[in-house]
XYZ file of C-alpha atoms in Angstrom:
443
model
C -33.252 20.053 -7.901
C -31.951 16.695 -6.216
C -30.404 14.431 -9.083
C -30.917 11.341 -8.816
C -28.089 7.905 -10.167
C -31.130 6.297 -11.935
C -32.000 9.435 -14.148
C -31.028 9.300 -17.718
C -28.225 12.189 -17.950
C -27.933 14.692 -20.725
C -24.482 16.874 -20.872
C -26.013 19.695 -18.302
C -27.646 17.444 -16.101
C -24.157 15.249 -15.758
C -22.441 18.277 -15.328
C -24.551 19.376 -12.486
C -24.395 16.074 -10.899
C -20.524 16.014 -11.227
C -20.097 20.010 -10.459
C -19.606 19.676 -6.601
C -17.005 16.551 -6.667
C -15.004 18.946 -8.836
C -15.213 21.963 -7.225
C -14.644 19.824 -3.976
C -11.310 18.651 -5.107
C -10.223 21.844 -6.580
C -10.455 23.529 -3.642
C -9.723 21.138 -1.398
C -6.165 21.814 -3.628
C -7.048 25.150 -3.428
C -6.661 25.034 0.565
C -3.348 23.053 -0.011
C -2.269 26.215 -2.054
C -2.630 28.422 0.324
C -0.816 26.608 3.068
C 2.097 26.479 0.848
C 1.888 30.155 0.007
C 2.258 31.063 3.648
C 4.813 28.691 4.496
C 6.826 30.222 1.723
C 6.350 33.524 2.199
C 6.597 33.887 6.433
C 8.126 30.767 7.270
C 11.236 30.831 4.451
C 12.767 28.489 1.832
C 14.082 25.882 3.814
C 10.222 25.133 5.692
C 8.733 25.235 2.603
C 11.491 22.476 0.957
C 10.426 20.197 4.093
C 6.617 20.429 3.659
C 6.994 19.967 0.010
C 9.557 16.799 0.935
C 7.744 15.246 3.658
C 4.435 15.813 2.059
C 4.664 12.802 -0.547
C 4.982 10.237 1.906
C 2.103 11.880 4.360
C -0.309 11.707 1.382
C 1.042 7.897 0.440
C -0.503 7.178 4.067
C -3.414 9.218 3.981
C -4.735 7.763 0.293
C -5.943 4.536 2.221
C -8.499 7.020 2.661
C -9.099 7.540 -1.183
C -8.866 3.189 -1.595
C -11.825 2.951 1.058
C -14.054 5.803 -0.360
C -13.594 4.969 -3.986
C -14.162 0.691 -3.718
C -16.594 1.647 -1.141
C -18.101 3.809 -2.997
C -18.545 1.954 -6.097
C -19.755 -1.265 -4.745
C -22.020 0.690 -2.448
C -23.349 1.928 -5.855
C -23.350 -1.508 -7.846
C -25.308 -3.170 -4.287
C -28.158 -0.553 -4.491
C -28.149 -0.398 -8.242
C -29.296 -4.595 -7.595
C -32.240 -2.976 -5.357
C -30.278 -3.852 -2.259
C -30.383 -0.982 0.000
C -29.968 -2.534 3.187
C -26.790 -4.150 2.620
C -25.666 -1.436 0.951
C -25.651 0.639 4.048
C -24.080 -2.471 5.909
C -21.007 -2.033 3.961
C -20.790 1.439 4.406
C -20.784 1.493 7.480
C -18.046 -1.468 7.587
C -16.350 0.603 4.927
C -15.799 3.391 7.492
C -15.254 1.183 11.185
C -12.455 -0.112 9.181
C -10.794 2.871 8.241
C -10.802 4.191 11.160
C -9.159 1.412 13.306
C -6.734 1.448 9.821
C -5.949 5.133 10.456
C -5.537 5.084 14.495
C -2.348 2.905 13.697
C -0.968 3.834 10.671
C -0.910 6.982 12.263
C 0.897 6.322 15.441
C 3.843 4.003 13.258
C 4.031 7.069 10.959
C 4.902 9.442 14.073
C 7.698 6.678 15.501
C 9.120 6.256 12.079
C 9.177 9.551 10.033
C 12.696 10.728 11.374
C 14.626 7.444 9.631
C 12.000 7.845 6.922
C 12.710 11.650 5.619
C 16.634 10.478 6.353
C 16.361 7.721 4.035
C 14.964 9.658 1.679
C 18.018 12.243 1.864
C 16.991 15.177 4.210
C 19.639 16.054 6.840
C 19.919 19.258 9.021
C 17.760 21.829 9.325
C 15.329 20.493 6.443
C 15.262 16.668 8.191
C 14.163 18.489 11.674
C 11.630 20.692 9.692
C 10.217 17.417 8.043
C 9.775 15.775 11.401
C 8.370 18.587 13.071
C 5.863 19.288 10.763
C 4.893 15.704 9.696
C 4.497 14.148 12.990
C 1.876 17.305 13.682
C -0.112 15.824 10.373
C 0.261 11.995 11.369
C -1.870 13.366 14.877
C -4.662 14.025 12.273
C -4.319 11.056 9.481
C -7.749 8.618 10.783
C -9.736 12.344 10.324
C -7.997 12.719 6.837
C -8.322 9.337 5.744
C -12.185 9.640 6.435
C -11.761 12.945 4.553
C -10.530 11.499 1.353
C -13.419 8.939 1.776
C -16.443 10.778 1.935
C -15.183 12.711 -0.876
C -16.790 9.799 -2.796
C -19.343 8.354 -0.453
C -21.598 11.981 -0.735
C -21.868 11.474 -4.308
C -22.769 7.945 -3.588
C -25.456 9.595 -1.048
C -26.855 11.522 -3.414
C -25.056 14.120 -1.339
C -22.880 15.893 -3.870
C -23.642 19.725 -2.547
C -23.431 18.897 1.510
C -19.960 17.064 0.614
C -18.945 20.275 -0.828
C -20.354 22.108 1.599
C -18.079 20.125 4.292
C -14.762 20.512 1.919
C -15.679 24.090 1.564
C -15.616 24.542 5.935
C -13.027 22.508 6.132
C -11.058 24.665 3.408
C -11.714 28.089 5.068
C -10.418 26.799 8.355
C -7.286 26.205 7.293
C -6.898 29.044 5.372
C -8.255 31.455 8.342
C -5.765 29.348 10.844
C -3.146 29.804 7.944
C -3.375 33.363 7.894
C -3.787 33.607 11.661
C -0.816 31.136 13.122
C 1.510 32.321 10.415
C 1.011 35.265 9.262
C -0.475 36.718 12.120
C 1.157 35.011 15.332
C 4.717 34.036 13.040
C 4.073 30.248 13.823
C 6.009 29.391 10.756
C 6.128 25.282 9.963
C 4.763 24.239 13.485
C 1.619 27.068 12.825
C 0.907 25.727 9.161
C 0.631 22.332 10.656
C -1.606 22.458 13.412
C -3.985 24.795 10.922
C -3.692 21.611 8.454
C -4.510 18.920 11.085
C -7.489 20.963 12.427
C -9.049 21.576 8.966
C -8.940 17.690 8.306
C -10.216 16.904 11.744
C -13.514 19.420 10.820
C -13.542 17.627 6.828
C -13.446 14.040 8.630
C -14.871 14.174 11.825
C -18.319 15.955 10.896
C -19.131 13.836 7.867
C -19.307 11.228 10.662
C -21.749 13.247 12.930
C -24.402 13.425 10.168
C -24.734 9.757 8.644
C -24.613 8.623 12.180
C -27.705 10.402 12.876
C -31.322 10.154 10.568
C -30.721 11.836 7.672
C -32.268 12.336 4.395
C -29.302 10.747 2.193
C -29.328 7.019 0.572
C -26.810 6.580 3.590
C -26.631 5.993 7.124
C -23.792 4.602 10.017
C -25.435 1.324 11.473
C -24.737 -1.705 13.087
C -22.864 -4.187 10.749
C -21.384 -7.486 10.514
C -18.046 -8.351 9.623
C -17.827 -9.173 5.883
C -14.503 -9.958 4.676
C -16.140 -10.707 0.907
C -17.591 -6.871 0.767
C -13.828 -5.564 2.385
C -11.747 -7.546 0.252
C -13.920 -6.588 -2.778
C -13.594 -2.522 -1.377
C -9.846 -3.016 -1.322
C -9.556 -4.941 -4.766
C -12.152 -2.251 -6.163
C -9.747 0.727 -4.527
C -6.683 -0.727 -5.517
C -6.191 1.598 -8.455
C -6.644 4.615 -6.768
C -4.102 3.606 -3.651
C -1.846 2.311 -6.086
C -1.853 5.462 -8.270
C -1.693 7.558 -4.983
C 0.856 5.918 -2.629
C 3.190 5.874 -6.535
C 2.618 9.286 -7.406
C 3.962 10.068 -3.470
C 6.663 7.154 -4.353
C 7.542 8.762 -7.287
C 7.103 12.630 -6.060
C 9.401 11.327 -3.310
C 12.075 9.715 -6.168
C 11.681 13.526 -8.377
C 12.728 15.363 -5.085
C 16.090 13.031 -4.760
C 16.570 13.709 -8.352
C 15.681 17.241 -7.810
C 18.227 17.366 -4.751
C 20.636 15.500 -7.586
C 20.784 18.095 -9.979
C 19.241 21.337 -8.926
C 19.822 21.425 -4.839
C 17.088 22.904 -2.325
C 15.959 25.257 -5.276
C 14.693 21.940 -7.615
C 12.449 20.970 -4.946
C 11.008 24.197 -4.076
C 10.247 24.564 -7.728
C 8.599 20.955 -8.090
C 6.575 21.980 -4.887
C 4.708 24.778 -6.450
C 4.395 22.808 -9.855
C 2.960 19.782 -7.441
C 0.010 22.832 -5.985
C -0.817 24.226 -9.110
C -1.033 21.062 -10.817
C -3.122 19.382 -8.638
C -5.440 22.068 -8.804
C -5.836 21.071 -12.423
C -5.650 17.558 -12.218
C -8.478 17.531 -9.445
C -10.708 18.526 -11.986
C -10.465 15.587 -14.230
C -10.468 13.375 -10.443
C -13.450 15.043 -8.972
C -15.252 14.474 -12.341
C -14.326 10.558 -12.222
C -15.318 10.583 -8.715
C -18.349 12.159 -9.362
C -19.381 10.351 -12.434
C -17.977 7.002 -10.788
C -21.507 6.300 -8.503
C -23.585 6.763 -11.763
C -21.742 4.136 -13.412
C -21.463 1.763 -10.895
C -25.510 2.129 -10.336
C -26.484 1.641 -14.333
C -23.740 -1.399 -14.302
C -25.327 -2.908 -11.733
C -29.212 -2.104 -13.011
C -27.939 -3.445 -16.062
C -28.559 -0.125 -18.304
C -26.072 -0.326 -21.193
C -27.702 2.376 -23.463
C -27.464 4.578 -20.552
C -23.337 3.463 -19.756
C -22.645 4.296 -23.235
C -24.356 7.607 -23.186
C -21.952 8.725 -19.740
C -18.782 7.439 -21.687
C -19.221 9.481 -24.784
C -20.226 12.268 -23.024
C -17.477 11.762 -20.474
C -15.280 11.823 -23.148
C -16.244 14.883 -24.813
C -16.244 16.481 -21.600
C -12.683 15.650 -20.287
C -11.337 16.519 -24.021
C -12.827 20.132 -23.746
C -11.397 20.686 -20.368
C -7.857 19.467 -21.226
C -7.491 22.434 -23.579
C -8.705 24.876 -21.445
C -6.252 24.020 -18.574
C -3.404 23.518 -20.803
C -3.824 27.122 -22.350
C -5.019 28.217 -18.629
C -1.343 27.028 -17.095
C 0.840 28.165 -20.182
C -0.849 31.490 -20.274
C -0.268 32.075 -16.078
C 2.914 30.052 -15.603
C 4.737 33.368 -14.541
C 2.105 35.066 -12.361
C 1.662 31.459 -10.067
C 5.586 31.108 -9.912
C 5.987 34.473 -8.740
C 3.069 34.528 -6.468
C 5.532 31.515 -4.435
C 9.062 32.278 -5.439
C 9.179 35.979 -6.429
C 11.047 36.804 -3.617
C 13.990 34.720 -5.597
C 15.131 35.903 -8.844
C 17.043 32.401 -9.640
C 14.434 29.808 -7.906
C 11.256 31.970 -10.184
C 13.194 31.388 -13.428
C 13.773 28.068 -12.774
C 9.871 27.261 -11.884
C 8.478 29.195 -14.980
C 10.862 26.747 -17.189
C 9.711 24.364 -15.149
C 5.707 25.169 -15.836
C 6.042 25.595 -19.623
C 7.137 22.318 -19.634
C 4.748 20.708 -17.364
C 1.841 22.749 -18.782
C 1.280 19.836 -21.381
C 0.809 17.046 -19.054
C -3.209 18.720 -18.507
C -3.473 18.119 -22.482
C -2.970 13.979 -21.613
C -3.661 13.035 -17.709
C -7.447 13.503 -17.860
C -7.704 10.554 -20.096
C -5.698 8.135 -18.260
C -7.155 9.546 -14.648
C -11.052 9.314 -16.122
C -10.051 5.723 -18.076
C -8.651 4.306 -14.367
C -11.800 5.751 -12.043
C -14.247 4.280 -14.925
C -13.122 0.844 -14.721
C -13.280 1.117 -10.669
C -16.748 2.392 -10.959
C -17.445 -0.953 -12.886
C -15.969 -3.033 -10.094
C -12.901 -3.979 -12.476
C -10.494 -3.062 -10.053
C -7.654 -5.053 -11.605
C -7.895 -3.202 -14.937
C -8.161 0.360 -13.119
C -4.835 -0.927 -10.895
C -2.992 -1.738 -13.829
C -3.419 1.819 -15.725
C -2.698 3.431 -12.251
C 0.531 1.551 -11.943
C 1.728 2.058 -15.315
C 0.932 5.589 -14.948
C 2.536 6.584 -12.033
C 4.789 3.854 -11.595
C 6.415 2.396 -14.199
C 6.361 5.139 -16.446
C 7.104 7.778 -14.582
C 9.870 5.802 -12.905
C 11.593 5.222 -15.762
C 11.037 8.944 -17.298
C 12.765 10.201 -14.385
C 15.704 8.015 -14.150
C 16.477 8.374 -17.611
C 15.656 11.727 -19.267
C 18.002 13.538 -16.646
C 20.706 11.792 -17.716
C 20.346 13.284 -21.452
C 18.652 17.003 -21.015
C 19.498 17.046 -17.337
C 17.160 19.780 -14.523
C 14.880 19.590 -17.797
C 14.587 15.715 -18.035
C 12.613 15.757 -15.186
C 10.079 18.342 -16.067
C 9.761 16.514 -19.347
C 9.324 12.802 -17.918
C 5.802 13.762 -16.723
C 4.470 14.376 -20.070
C 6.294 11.227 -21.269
C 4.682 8.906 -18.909
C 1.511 10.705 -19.669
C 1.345 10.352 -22.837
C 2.242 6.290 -22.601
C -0.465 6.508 -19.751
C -2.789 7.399 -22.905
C -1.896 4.686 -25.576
C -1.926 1.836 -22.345
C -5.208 3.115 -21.329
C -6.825 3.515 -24.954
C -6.270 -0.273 -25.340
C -7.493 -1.320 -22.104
C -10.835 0.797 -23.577
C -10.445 -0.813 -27.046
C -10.344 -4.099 -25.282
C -12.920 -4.389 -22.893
C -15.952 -2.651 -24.678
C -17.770 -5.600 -25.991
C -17.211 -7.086 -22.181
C -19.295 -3.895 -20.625
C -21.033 -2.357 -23.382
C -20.060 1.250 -23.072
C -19.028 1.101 -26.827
């Protein structure tokens, strides 16, 4: 049964509602696994260092995507939440022209400049050409994976939660049947893994396209539009947060591998590579919940309906608390069997990413509260307030954790300065909360 924003929502009915975004993320994750796994495994160490090196600063690039879905999506939301449905589709479909011109050349100055770029960051040798080779292959595909990231949110915004999984789900299975097939099959190694990457995002962002250009029975539809630099700016300002807390958590992933390189060689970063694919399996659980709870909001904000806001933030709450345990427990209790099922083939490197898990298993039991606190306050058009949490987050905090805690407990300093900047990520966000309740009413 279709669900629709203005129903009132009990706990099975938001869950329902919010089910596909999360399965959506967790397996678009899922799909990101499973590349690794064969890179690993067929291609060697040294390929699998590069993707995990390079990758940071190819998903900085492609989260423009996530800033134009998730400000798209919630003033998209707020506009037909006023009863304004035709200018809601207006700025959709500006929302997506945009992003595509955006994409075209961010794309083509990514493929000139990644060779200084992964040499800045420290690569030389065999793992610099391996970063090149594999990330100019992804830059071919960034407009497609920038509109991938996008309608991530705009479905749910549709009233299309299912079909958007249904699109993540095809786009998954390619690139794990091109995975198995170039690599493990046809021993493409890096160059294999990449093309099967770049085709799976062309299929998640190029077919979204086909159906809202055509009639279709979603909220949505690609028309003709005029420029409206009031509805773009408000987009970016409403995205901010999630760009910000995606382009720093690539800054910072970027700043862990140099640390990594620091004090724990090649091995450090292989090891923060398969803690970076199994934890953002988990953490795409608490995002695809605030991106699926996110057009809800936005639409009883802008109808006005504070009995019904409150409802969705204690329930949210309750929700998110519940699920922290269980993936906390979940990633304590299968540290060794994920480690192994990417490094077994290395006694030293699988010792050193089980320490590394039992350590980073706690950061589950914190980020859903910060990652839910930042998405709510976008979904209220509050951009700034979402920005700031995001920045302290993954910026500030995390920046500092790293710098510092090495220099005391060393390899271990950096598996620990995620759960410190998590758990300062919580007492930043709680006052935000505190603070703007009487301002929105969802207290």
């Amino acid at each position: 049964m279709k669900i629709g924003l203005s129903e009132h929502f009990t706990y099975g009915k938001l869950l329902r509602f919010t089910l596909p975004s999360i399965c959506m993320m967790i397996f678009s994750s899922i799909y990101g696994v499973v590349d690794g796994f064969f890179v690993s495994n067929f291609a060697g160490e040294v390929p699998f260092a590069a993707v995990n090196f390079i990758m940071p600063f190819l998903m900085m690039l492609g989260a423009l995507g996530f800033m134009f879905g998730t400000g798209g999506s919630a003033l998209v939301a707020k506009t037909m939440g006023e009863g304004d449905k035709e200018k809601a589709n207006k700025i959709f479909s500006l929302v997506l022209y945009v992003s595509i011109a955006v994409g075209i050349i961010v794309a083509i100055l990514g493929v000139v400049f990644i060779r200084p770029i992964a040499k800045l960051l420290g690569a030389e040798g065999e793992l610099l050409e391996n970063c090149v080779i594999y990330g100019r292959i992804i830059l071919v595909a960034l407009p497609a994976f920038m509109l991938q990231m996008e309608f991530q949110s705009l479905f749910v915004t549709a009233e299309k939660p299912k079909l958007g999984l249904f699109v993540t789900v095809a786009s998954g299975v390619t690139n794990m049947v091109l995975d198995a097939l170039l690599v493990g099959v046809l021993e493409g190694g890096l160059i294999g893994a990449a093309v099967a990457t770049a085709i799976s995002q062309a299929v998640g962002g190029i077919v979204p396209l086909f159906y809202f250009a055509r009639p279709n029975s979603s909220l949505l539809r690609l028309r003709k539009t005029n420029f409206d630099g009031k509805a773009l700016l408000k987009t970016c300002t409403n995205g901010s947060s999630e760009l910000l807390s995606n382009v720093s958590m690539s800054l910072v992933g970027m700043l862990y591998n140099v640390q990594l390189l620091k004090y724990a060689g090649e091995d450090g970063v292989s090891a923060y590579g398969v803690l970076m694919y199994v934890g953002f399996i988990f953490l795409s659980a608490f995002i695809g919940y605030s991106v699926g709870i996110a057009p809800v909001v936005g639409f009883n904000f802008g109808s006005g309906n504070k009995k019904e806001l409150k409802g969705l933030f204690k329930k949210s709450l309750c929700i998110i608390s519940v699920g922290a345990v269980v993936m906390v427990s979940s990633c304590y209790a299968f540290s060794a069997p994920l480690s192994k099922l990417f490094v077994g083939y290395d006694a030293e490197l699988l010792e050193l990413t089980c320490n590394a898990f039992n350590v980073y298993s706690f950061v589950f039991l914190l980020a859903g509260f910060s990652i839910f606190s930042s998405g709510f306050f976008t979904a209220l058009n509050d951009g700034l307030t979402s920005a700031v949490i995001s920045f302290l987050r993954t910026v500030v905090f995390q920046v500092g954790a790293v710098l510092i805690l090495p220099m005391i407990w060393g390899t271990d300093g950096i598996w620990w300065s995620v759960v410190a900047s998590d758990a300062m990520a919580v007492l930043v966000s709680s006052i935000f909360i505190f603070a703007k309740r009487k301002k929105y009413g969802y207290i």
